[in-house]
């Protein structure tokens, strides 16, 4: 089992079951080094953002954390998923015949330096017909709108209505 704490005060951490080899060394000068790689078998990521958002993501199997010496300079390559049920109406207000609350998967990719990873988001609606899925993808085509909808899903558990300022 492994546990990586990003911010102890906020509780921002990844925990899970891993496999791999990790070498930890303390030399004669009391310098601590870590080398090796852990692969996630199963795990969770308690994502916190400025004490406003506190959501438990499930870490997908196969992600890795790799150390090359400095314990704080590890490289991470992880995918985590948060699932919510939300109506699509606010995102697609001009569409008729949308399903009611539907499963929405919010994917978060963490890559790069463990302490300062690049974070990317994606939103998927796996249980809708292809036409509706394409409409959702089209509505989320620009990164600003995608990030706005990510915040809506994380904070309010729903999509946000289109930004009237962007229609000008």
mmCIF file of C-alpha atoms in Angstrom:
data_model
loop_
_atom_site.group_PDB
_atom_site.id
_atom_site.type_symbol
_atom_site.label_atom_id
_atom_site.label_comp_id
_atom_site.label_asym_id
_atom_site.label_seq_id
_atom_site.Cartn_x
_atom_site.Cartn_y
_atom_site.Cartn_z
ATOM 1 C CA UNK A 1 0.000 0.000 0.000
ATOM 2 C CA UNK A 2 1.169 3.514 -0.769
ATOM 3 C CA UNK A 3 0.111 6.960 0.398
ATOM 4 C CA UNK A 4 1.347 10.237 -1.094
ATOM 5 C CA UNK A 5 0.311 13.416 0.731
ATOM 6 C CA UNK A 6 0.337 16.588 -1.364
ATOM 7 C CA UNK A 7 -1.045 18.915 1.303
ATOM 8 C CA UNK A 8 -1.496 17.553 4.816
ATOM 9 C CA UNK A 9 -3.506 20.581 5.997
ATOM 10 C CA UNK A 10 -6.094 20.160 3.222
ATOM 11 C CA UNK A 11 -5.983 16.360 3.071
ATOM 12 C CA UNK A 12 -4.964 16.330 -0.614
ATOM 13 C CA UNK A 13 -3.584 12.798 -1.075
ATOM 14 C CA UNK A 14 -3.397 9.686 -3.200
ATOM 15 C CA UNK A 15 -3.728 6.295 -1.534
ATOM 16 C CA UNK A 16 -3.867 2.827 -2.981
ATOM 17 C CA UNK A 17 -2.488 -0.570 -3.653
ATOM 18 C CA UNK A 18 0.583 -0.610 -5.890
ATOM 19 C CA UNK A 19 3.147 -2.988 -7.276
ATOM 20 C CA UNK A 20 6.741 -2.311 -8.161
ATOM 21 C CA UNK A 21 10.148 -1.823 -6.609
ATOM 22 C CA UNK A 22 11.273 1.154 -4.597
ATOM 23 C CA UNK A 23 14.812 1.607 -3.249
ATOM 24 C CA UNK A 24 15.306 4.041 -0.377
ATOM 25 C CA UNK A 25 18.804 4.981 0.742
ATOM 26 C CA UNK A 26 20.256 7.198 3.447
ATOM 27 C CA UNK A 27 23.964 7.838 2.873
ATOM 28 C CA UNK A 28 26.672 8.737 5.404
ATOM 29 C CA UNK A 29 25.746 12.421 5.072
ATOM 30 C CA UNK A 30 22.094 11.632 5.907
ATOM 31 C CA UNK A 31 20.921 12.365 2.340
ATOM 32 C CA UNK A 32 17.763 10.446 1.542
ATOM 33 C CA UNK A 33 17.220 9.154 -1.997
ATOM 34 C CA UNK A 34 14.480 7.110 -3.637
ATOM 35 C CA UNK A 35 14.623 5.238 -6.938
ATOM 36 C CA UNK A 36 12.132 2.951 -8.578
ATOM 37 C CA UNK A 37 8.573 2.870 -9.816
ATOM 38 C CA UNK A 38 5.184 2.036 -8.367
ATOM 39 C CA UNK A 39 2.277 1.066 -10.603
ATOM 40 C CA UNK A 40 -1.261 1.617 -9.342
ATOM 41 C CA UNK A 41 -3.346 -1.532 -8.966
ATOM 42 C CA UNK A 42 -6.239 0.320 -7.326
ATOM 43 C CA UNK A 43 -6.465 3.611 -5.532
ATOM 44 C CA UNK A 44 -8.149 6.877 -4.735
ATOM 45 C CA UNK A 45 -7.260 10.540 -4.965
ATOM 46 C CA UNK A 46 -8.840 12.958 -2.518
ATOM 47 C CA UNK A 47 -8.808 16.091 -4.680
ATOM 48 C CA UNK A 48 -9.009 19.336 -2.734
ATOM 49 C CA UNK A 49 -9.022 22.873 -4.075
ATOM 50 C CA UNK A 50 -8.708 25.818 -1.667
ATOM 51 C CA UNK A 51 -11.026 24.238 0.930
ATOM 52 C CA UNK A 52 -13.925 24.653 -1.545
ATOM 53 C CA UNK A 53 -13.804 21.351 -3.416
ATOM 54 C CA UNK A 54 -13.218 18.039 -1.673
ATOM 55 C CA UNK A 55 -13.953 15.114 -4.013
ATOM 56 C CA UNK A 56 -12.841 11.499 -4.027
ATOM 57 C CA UNK A 57 -11.586 10.388 -7.455
ATOM 58 C CA UNK A 58 -10.870 6.750 -8.305
ATOM 59 C CA UNK A 59 -7.345 6.266 -9.677
ATOM 60 C CA UNK A 60 -7.335 4.046 -12.763
ATOM 61 C CA UNK A 61 -5.077 0.965 -12.675
ATOM 62 C CA UNK A 62 -1.812 1.194 -14.625
ATOM 63 C CA UNK A 63 -0.788 4.709 -13.608
ATOM 64 C CA UNK A 64 2.764 5.162 -12.343
ATOM 65 C CA UNK A 65 4.881 7.191 -9.942
ATOM 66 C CA UNK A 66 8.626 7.039 -10.660
ATOM 67 C CA UNK A 67 11.493 8.260 -8.471
ATOM 68 C CA UNK A 68 14.994 9.060 -9.768
ATOM 69 C CA UNK A 69 16.698 10.130 -6.521
ATOM 70 C CA UNK A 70 15.148 13.211 -4.906
ATOM 71 C CA UNK A 71 11.938 12.057 -3.165
ATOM 72 C CA UNK A 72 10.249 15.371 -4.052
ATOM 73 C CA UNK A 73 11.133 15.185 -7.758
ATOM 74 C CA UNK A 74 9.172 12.070 -8.712
ATOM 75 C CA UNK A 75 7.374 11.835 -12.063
ATOM 76 C CA UNK A 76 3.702 10.959 -12.088
ATOM 77 C CA UNK A 77 1.473 9.602 -14.861
ATOM 78 C CA UNK A 78 -1.993 8.965 -13.434
ATOM 79 C CA UNK A 79 -5.589 9.022 -14.592
ATOM 80 C CA UNK A 80 -8.342 9.505 -12.011
ATOM 81 C CA UNK A 81 -12.111 9.424 -12.503
ATOM 82 C CA UNK A 82 -14.993 11.083 -10.663
ATOM 83 C CA UNK A 83 -18.537 9.978 -11.499
ATOM 84 C CA UNK A 84 -21.662 12.076 -11.041
ATOM 85 C CA UNK A 85 -25.218 11.814 -12.349
ATOM 86 C CA UNK A 86 -26.325 15.066 -13.944
ATOM 87 C CA UNK A 87 -28.887 16.322 -16.477
ATOM 88 C CA UNK A 88 -27.535 17.458 -19.853
ATOM 89 C CA UNK A 89 -30.170 20.195 -20.323
ATOM 90 C CA UNK A 90 -28.042 23.094 -18.964
ATOM 91 C CA UNK A 91 -25.180 22.176 -21.318
ATOM 92 C CA UNK A 92 -27.414 21.630 -24.360
ATOM 93 C CA UNK A 93 -30.346 24.041 -23.810
ATOM 94 C CA UNK A 94 -31.529 24.021 -27.434
ATOM 95 C CA UNK A 95 -31.797 20.223 -27.627
ATOM 96 C CA UNK A 96 -35.026 18.312 -27.129
ATOM 97 C CA UNK A 97 -35.416 14.689 -26.074
ATOM 98 C CA UNK A 98 -32.391 14.569 -23.789
ATOM 99 C CA UNK A 99 -32.231 11.833 -21.185
ATOM 100 C CA UNK A 100 -32.806 12.812 -17.542
ATOM 101 C CA UNK A 101 -29.933 12.517 -15.119
ATOM 102 C CA UNK A 102 -27.201 10.528 -16.798
ATOM 103 C CA UNK A 103 -23.832 9.162 -15.803
ATOM 104 C CA UNK A 104 -21.072 11.740 -16.342
ATOM 105 C CA UNK A 105 -17.434 10.720 -15.994
ATOM 106 C CA UNK A 106 -14.983 13.464 -15.128
ATOM 107 C CA UNK A 107 -11.456 12.312 -15.997
ATOM 108 C CA UNK A 108 -8.404 14.001 -14.507
ATOM 109 C CA UNK A 109 -4.936 13.295 -15.931
ATOM 110 C CA UNK A 110 -1.959 14.090 -13.693
ATOM 111 C CA UNK A 111 1.398 14.131 -15.490
ATOM 112 C CA UNK A 112 4.888 15.411 -14.822
ATOM 113 C CA UNK A 113 6.437 16.443 -11.527
ATOM 114 C CA UNK A 114 4.635 14.838 -8.592
ATOM 115 C CA UNK A 115 4.491 18.055 -6.559
ATOM 116 C CA UNK A 116 3.509 20.277 -9.525
ATOM 117 C CA UNK A 117 1.765 18.007 -12.029
ATOM 118 C CA UNK A 118 0.118 19.221 -15.189
ATOM 119 C CA UNK A 119 -3.582 18.578 -14.732
ATOM 120 C CA UNK A 120 -5.901 17.979 -17.651
ATOM 121 C CA UNK A 121 -9.610 17.246 -17.622
ATOM 122 C CA UNK A 122 -12.013 15.436 -19.921
ATOM 123 C CA UNK A 123 -15.760 14.849 -19.616
ATOM 124 C CA UNK A 124 -17.459 11.740 -20.967
ATOM 125 C CA UNK A 125 -21.097 10.625 -21.065
ATOM 126 C CA UNK A 126 -20.822 6.878 -21.715
ATOM 127 C CA UNK A 127 -24.476 5.889 -21.370
ATOM 128 C CA UNK A 128 -26.047 8.149 -24.018
ATOM 129 C CA UNK A 129 -26.607 7.597 -27.728
ATOM 130 C CA UNK A 130 -23.846 8.621 -30.157
ATOM 131 C CA UNK A 131 -25.722 11.733 -31.368
ATOM 132 C CA UNK A 132 -25.973 13.133 -27.824
ATOM 133 C CA UNK A 133 -22.367 12.169 -27.066
ATOM 134 C CA UNK A 134 -21.247 14.135 -30.151
ATOM 135 C CA UNK A 135 -23.292 17.169 -29.048
ATOM 136 C CA UNK A 136 -21.670 17.079 -25.606
ATOM 137 C CA UNK A 137 -18.191 16.805 -27.147
ATOM 138 C CA UNK A 138 -18.988 19.746 -29.420
ATOM 139 C CA UNK A 139 -20.209 21.873 -26.481
ATOM 140 C CA UNK A 140 -16.938 21.177 -24.642
ATOM 141 C CA UNK A 141 -14.613 21.805 -27.585
ATOM 142 C CA UNK A 142 -12.844 24.830 -26.122
ATOM 143 C CA UNK A 143 -10.696 24.495 -23.003
ATOM 144 C CA UNK A 144 -12.249 27.459 -21.202
ATOM 145 C CA UNK A 145 -15.752 25.978 -21.469
ATOM 146 C CA UNK A 146 -14.466 22.529 -20.498
ATOM 147 C CA UNK A 147 -12.856 23.942 -17.335
ATOM 148 C CA UNK A 148 -16.024 25.901 -16.501
ATOM 149 C CA UNK A 149 -18.115 22.737 -16.783
ATOM 150 C CA UNK A 150 -15.569 20.770 -14.714
ATOM 151 C CA UNK A 151 -16.032 23.306 -11.886
ATOM 152 C CA UNK A 152 -19.824 23.068 -12.247
ATOM 153 C CA UNK A 153 -19.701 19.289 -11.939
ATOM 154 C CA UNK A 154 -17.294 19.347 -8.993
ATOM 155 C CA UNK A 155 -18.953 22.142 -7.019
ATOM 156 C CA UNK A 156 -22.646 21.922 -7.950
ATOM 157 C CA UNK A 157 -22.838 18.339 -9.255
ATOM 158 C CA UNK A 158 -24.324 19.613 -12.534
ATOM 159 C CA UNK A 159 -23.505 21.269 -15.829
ATOM 160 C CA UNK A 160 -23.700 25.060 -16.034
ATOM 161 C CA UNK A 161 -25.820 26.943 -18.547
ATOM 162 C CA UNK A 162 -23.901 28.471 -21.448
ATOM 163 C CA UNK A 163 -22.054 31.680 -20.602
ATOM 164 C CA UNK A 164 -24.114 34.548 -22.075
ATOM 165 C CA UNK A 165 -20.961 36.684 -22.450
ATOM 166 C CA UNK A 166 -19.408 34.103 -24.788
ATOM 167 C CA UNK A 167 -22.350 34.372 -27.217
ATOM 168 C CA UNK A 168 -21.560 38.044 -27.994
#
